XYZ file of C-alpha atoms in Angstrom:
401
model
C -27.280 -26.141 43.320
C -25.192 -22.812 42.665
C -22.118 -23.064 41.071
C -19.579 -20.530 42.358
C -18.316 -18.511 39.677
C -14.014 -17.681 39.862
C -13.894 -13.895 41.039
C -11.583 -12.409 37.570
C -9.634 -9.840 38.695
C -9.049 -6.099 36.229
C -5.200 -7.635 36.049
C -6.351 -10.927 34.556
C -8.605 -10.014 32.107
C -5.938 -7.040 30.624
C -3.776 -9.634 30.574
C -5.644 -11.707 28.848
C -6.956 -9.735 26.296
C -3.234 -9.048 25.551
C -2.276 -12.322 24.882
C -5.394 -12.438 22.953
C -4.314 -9.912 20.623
C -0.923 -11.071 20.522
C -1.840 -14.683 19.320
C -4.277 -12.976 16.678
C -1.823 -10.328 15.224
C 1.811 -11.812 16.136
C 2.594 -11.789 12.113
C 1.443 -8.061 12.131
C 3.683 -7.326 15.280
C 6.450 -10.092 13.679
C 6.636 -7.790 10.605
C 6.891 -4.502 12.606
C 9.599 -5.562 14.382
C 11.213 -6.430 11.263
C 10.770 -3.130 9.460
C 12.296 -1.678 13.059
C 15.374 -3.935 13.261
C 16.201 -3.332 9.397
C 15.819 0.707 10.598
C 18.573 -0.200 13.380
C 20.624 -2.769 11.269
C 21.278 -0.023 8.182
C 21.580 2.854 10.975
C 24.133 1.271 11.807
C 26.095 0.476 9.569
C 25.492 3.728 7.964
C 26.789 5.959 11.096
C 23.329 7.068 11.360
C 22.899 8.605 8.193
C 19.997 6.042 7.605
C 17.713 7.943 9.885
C 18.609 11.704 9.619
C 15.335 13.425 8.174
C 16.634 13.722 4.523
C 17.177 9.937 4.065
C 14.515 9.411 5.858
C 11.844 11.531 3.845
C 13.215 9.756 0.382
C 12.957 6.553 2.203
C 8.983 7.361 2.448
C 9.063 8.501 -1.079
C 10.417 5.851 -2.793
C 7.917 3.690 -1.501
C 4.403 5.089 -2.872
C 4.470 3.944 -6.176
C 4.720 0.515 -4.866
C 2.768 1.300 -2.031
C -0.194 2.358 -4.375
C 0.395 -0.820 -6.202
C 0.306 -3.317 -3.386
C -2.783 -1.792 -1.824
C -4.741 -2.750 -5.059
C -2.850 -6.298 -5.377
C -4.051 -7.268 -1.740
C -7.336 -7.399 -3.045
C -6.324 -9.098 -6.207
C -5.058 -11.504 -3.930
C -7.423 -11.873 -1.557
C -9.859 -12.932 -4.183
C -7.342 -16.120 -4.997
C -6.168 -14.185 -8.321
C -2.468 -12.843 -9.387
C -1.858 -9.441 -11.247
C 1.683 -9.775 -13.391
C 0.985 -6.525 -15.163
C 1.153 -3.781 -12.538
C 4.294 -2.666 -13.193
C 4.614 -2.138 -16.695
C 1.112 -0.872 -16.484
C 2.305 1.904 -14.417
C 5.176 2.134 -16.390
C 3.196 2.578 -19.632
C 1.087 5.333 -18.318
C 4.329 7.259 -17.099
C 5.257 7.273 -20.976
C 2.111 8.323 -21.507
C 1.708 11.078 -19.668
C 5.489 12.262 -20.612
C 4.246 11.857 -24.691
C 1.139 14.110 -23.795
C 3.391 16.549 -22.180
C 6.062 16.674 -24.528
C 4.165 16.328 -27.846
C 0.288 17.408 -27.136
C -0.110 20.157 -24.374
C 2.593 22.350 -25.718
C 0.553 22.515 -29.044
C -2.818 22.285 -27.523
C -2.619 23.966 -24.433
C 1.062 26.130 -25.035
C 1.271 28.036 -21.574
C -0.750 26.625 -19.329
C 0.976 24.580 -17.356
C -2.205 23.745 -14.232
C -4.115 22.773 -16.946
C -1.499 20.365 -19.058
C -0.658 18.769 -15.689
C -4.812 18.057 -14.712
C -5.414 16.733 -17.770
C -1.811 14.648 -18.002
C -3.579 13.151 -14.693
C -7.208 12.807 -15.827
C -5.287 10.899 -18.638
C -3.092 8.694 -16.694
C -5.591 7.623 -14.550
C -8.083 7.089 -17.316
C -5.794 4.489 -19.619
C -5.051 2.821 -16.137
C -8.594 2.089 -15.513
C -9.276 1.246 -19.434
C -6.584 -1.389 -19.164
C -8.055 -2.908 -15.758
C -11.180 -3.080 -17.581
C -9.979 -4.847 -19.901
C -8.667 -7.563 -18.004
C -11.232 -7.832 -15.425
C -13.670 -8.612 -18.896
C -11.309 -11.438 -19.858
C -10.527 -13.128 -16.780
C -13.825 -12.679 -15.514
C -16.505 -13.362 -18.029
C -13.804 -15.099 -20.574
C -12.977 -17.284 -17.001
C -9.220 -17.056 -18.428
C -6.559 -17.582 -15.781
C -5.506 -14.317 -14.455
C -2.017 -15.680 -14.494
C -2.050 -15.801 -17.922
C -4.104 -12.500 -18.996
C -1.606 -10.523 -16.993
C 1.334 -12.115 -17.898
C -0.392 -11.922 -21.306
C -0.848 -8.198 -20.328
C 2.461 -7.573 -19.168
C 4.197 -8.240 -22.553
C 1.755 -5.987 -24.391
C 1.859 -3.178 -22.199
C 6.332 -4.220 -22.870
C 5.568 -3.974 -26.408
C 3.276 -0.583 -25.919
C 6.309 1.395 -24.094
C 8.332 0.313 -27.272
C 6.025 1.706 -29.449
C 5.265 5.302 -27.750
C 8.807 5.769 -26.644
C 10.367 4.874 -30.183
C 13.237 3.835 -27.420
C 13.987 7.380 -26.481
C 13.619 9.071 -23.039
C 10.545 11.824 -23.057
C 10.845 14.539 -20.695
C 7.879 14.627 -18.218
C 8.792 18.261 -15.782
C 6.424 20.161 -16.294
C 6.257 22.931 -13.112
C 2.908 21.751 -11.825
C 3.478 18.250 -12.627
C 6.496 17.597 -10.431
C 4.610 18.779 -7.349
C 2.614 15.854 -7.711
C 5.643 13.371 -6.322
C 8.209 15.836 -5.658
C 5.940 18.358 -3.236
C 5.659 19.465 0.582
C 3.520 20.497 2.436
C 4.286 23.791 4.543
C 5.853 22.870 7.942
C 2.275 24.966 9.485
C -0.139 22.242 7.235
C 2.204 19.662 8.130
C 1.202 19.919 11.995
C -2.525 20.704 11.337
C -2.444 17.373 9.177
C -0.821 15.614 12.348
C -3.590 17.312 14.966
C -6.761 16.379 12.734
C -5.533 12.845 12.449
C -4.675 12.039 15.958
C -8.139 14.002 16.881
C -9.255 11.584 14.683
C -8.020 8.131 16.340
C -9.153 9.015 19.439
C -12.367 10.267 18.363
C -12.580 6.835 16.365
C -11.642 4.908 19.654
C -14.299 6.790 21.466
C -17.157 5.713 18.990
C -16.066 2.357 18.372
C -16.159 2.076 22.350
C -19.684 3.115 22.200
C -20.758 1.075 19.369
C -19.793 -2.087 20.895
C -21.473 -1.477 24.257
C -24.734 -0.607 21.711
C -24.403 -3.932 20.629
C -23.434 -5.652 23.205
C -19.842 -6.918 22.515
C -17.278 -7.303 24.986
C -15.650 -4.013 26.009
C -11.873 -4.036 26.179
C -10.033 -2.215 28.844
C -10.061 1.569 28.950
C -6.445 2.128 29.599
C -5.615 -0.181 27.106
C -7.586 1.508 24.416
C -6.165 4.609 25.354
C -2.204 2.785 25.390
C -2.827 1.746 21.734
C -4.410 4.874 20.412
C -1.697 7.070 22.291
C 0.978 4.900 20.531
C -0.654 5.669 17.098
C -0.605 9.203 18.196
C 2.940 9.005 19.004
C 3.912 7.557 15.580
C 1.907 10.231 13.818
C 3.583 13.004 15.703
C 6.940 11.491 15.292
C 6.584 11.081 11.218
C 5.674 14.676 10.901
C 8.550 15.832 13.500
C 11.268 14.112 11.638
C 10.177 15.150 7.985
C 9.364 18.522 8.794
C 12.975 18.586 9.876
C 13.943 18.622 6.209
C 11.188 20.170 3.782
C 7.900 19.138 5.332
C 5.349 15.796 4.803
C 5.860 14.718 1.102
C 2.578 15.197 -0.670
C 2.886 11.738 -2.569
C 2.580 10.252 0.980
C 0.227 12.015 1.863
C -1.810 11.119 -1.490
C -1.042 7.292 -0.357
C -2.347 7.855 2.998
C -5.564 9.409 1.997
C -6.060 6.601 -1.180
C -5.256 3.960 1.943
C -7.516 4.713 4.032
C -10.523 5.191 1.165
C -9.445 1.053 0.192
C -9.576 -0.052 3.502
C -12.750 1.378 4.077
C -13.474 -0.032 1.003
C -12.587 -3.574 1.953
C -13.744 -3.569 5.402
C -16.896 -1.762 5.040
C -18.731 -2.170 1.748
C -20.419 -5.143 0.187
C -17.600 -5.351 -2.289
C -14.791 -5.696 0.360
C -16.839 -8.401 2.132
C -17.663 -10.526 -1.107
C -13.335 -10.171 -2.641
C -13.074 -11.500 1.282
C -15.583 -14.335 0.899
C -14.827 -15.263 -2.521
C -11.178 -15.412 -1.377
C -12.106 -17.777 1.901
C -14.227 -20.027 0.187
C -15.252 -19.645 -3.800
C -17.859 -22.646 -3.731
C -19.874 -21.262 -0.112
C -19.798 -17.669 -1.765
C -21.605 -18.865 -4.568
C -24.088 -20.514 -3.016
C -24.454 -17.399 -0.921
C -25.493 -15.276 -3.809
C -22.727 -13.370 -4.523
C -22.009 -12.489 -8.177
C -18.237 -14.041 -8.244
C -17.524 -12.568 -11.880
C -18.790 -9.040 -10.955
C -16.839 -8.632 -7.889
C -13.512 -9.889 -9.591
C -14.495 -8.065 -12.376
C -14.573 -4.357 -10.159
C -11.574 -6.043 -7.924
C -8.989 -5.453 -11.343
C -10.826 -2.495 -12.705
C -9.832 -1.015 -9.016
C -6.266 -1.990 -9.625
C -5.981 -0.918 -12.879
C -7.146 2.443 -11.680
C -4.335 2.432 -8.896
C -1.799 1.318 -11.136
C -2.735 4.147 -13.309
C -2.290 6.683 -10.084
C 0.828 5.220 -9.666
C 2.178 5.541 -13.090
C 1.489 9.277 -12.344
C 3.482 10.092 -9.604
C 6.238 7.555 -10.956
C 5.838 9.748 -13.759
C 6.113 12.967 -11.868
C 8.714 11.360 -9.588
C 11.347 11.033 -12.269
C 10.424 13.571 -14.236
C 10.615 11.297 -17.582
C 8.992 7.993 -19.908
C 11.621 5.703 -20.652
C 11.456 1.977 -21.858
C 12.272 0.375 -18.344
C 9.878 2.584 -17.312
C 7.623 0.133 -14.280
C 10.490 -2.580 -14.277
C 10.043 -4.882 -11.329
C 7.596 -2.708 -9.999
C 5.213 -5.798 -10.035
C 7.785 -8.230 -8.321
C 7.564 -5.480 -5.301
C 4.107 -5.155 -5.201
C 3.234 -9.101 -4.878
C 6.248 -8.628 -2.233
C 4.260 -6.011 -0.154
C 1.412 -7.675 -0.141
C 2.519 -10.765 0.903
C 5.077 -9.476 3.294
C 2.246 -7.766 5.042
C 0.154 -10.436 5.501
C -2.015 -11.073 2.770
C -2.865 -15.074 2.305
C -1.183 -16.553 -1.076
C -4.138 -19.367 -0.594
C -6.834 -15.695 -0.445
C -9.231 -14.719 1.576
C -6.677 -13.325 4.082
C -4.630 -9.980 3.970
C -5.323 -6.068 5.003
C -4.324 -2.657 3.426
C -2.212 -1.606 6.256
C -0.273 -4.381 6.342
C 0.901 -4.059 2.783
C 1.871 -0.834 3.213
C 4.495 -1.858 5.972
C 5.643 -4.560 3.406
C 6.000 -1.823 0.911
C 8.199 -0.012 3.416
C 9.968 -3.061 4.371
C 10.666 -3.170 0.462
C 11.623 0.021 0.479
C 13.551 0.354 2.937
C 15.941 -2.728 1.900
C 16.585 -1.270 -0.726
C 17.109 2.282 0.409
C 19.748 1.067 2.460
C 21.267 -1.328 0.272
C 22.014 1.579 -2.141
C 23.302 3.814 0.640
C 25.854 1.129 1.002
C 26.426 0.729 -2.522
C 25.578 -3.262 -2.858
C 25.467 -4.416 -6.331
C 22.115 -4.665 -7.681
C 22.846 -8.322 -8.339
C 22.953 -8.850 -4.482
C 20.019 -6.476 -3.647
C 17.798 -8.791 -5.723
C 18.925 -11.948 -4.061
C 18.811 -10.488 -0.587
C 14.487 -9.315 -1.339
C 14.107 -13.013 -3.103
C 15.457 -14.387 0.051
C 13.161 -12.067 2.191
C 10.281 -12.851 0.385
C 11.038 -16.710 0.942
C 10.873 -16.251 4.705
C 8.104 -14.487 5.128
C 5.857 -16.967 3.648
C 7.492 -19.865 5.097
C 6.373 -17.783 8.096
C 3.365 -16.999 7.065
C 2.835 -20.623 6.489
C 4.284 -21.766 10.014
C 2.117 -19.412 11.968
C -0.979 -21.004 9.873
C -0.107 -24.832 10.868
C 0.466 -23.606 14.439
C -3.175 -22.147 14.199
């Protein structure tokens, strides 16, 4: 006997795909159009100064310090683990790299500037990573709560900035330096940067496309392909429009985008990403599996220490100085990002892109908090309160399934 088989029609199965991938990213989307009604809210009430190009490209640029912090914590929290010490980590290495500048260069290196400011980043970088070694030893192969080893952490690094700064401010502007968080690119690069990239999504699409059908997955439509990968396009464009309308795409984002996309490739393509993932979803079945939990959580706060260390050097570069509250609540933002964009508090769950748009959520609260001149007392309470709501979302959307 032959069963007749419903006739689905092109309509039907876009349509269903869409809800598909509405049920499977509505958090994503949830959080997008939150980022877009704060844009509207502040615009507002701001007479539109909120969105002119200026604001707008210092908007961007306050958020990659914590933007190259919550990229590192996702992983830190995928993996069921907490980092406390990100911010004064960062903060440290700013002081650092302002006591090299101020007190070492000009005797070692007087009158070279290119070479003071490679080395000041070389250095940075390098007492970043040292630290995230150091951690990743004790909470993985001393099996001490990361909790406590960065919270641990985070009063030692406290007590560090004490001891370099002797509590005074140390200039870090040197001429080469500031370019590093304070640079443009020419309005010219600016575009070419914009071109490659959207040659690049659709050239992505394209092969992706062709990969599937080579292993025979499910094709999606065509035209909806195209739809999403024009939108991209469009948002790409648009960024690079608006900035260039004041000085051009800020090279600290553009350091953010290219350190983004090498940790999501990381995460979603190596046998490190997939074990943080797995050890994250379930600790017990991963080591059953074979995978080396300390190693991987080991190499998972190595890798943040080494981002917190890049972003104590544009933070460093960025305000031109070490102080002691150098990094304050830098942390506190970070865990924010993350979370805001997705990433699981249980682990196991959460995505590089999606912390960034938490970090511009953060960002952008309290960019336009300070354009209307709330007390910081109320911008604090208004990100707690944030925060609170998006994992009681986050949570919600779970038990729904």
């Amino acid at each position: 006997m032959k069963l007749a088989v419903p006739e689905i029609k092109p309509s039907d199965k876009t349509s269903s795909i869409l809800g598909k991938m509405f049920r499977q990213n509505i958090q994503t989307y949830a959080i997008i159009l939150a980022l877009i009604f704060i844009w509207i809210f502040f615009a507002f009430l701001t007479d539109g100064n909120y969105l002119k190009p200026q604001n707008f490209s210092n908007l961007f640029r306050q958020m990659t310090v914590t933007g190259f912090l919550a990229i590192g914590m996702v992983l830190v929290i995928v993996t069921g683990n907490i980092d406390l010490s990100v911010g004064k980590l960062a903060g440290f290495v700013s002081v650092v790299v302002a006591y090299f500048q101020a007190t070492v260069w000009t005797k070692v290196l007087p009158d070279q500037a290119l070479a003071a400011a490679t080395l000041s980043v070389f250095v940075g970088i390098a007492v970043g990573a040292l630290f995230g070694v150091m951690q990743g030893y004790i909470i993985s192969f001393l099996n001490v709560p990361s909790f406590i080893v960065t919270l641990g952490g985070m009063f030692v690094l406290n007590g560090a900035i004490l001891l370099v700064t002797q509590g005074k401010t140390i200039p870090a502007n040197q001429p080469y330096f500031s370019v590093i968080a304070q640079g443009y690119l020419p309005v010219a690069a600016g575009w070419i940067m914009a071109l490659l990239v959207v040659a690049y999504l659709y050239f992505n699409m394209f092969r992706s496309r062709q990969k599937k059908r080579a292993h025979g997955f499910a094709l999606s439509s065509m035209y909806l392909d195209l739809a999403l990968t024009t939108f991209f396009a469009i948002l790409v464009a648009g960024y690079v429009y608006i900035v260039n309308q004041y000085n051009g795409v800020q090279i600290p984002v553009l350091l953010l985008a290219v350190t983004s996309v090498i940790i999501s490739y990381m995460a979603n393509n190596t046998r490190f990403g997939r074990y943080a993932y797995a050890i994250g979803g379930n600790r017990e079945a991963a080591r059953l599996s074979g995978i080396s939990i300390r190693n991987n959580i080991f190499f998972v706060f190595v890798l943040m220490g080494l981002l917190s260390g890049i972003a104590g050097v544009v933070l460093a570069s960025y305000v031109g100085y070490g102080t002691i509250a150098a990094g304050q609540g830098y942390e506190l933002d970070a865990i924010a990002a993350a979370i805001l964009g997705g990433t699981s508090t249980l682990g196991g769950v959460g995505t590089v892109w999606g912390a960034l748009i938490g970090a511009l959520i953060m960002s952008s609260l309290s960019n336009g908090l300070q354009l209307l001149n709330v007390a910081p007392s109320w911008q604090y309470l208004l990100k707690g309160l944030v925060l609170v709501l998006a994992v009681y979302a986050d949570v919600t959307f779970k038990k729904r399934g």
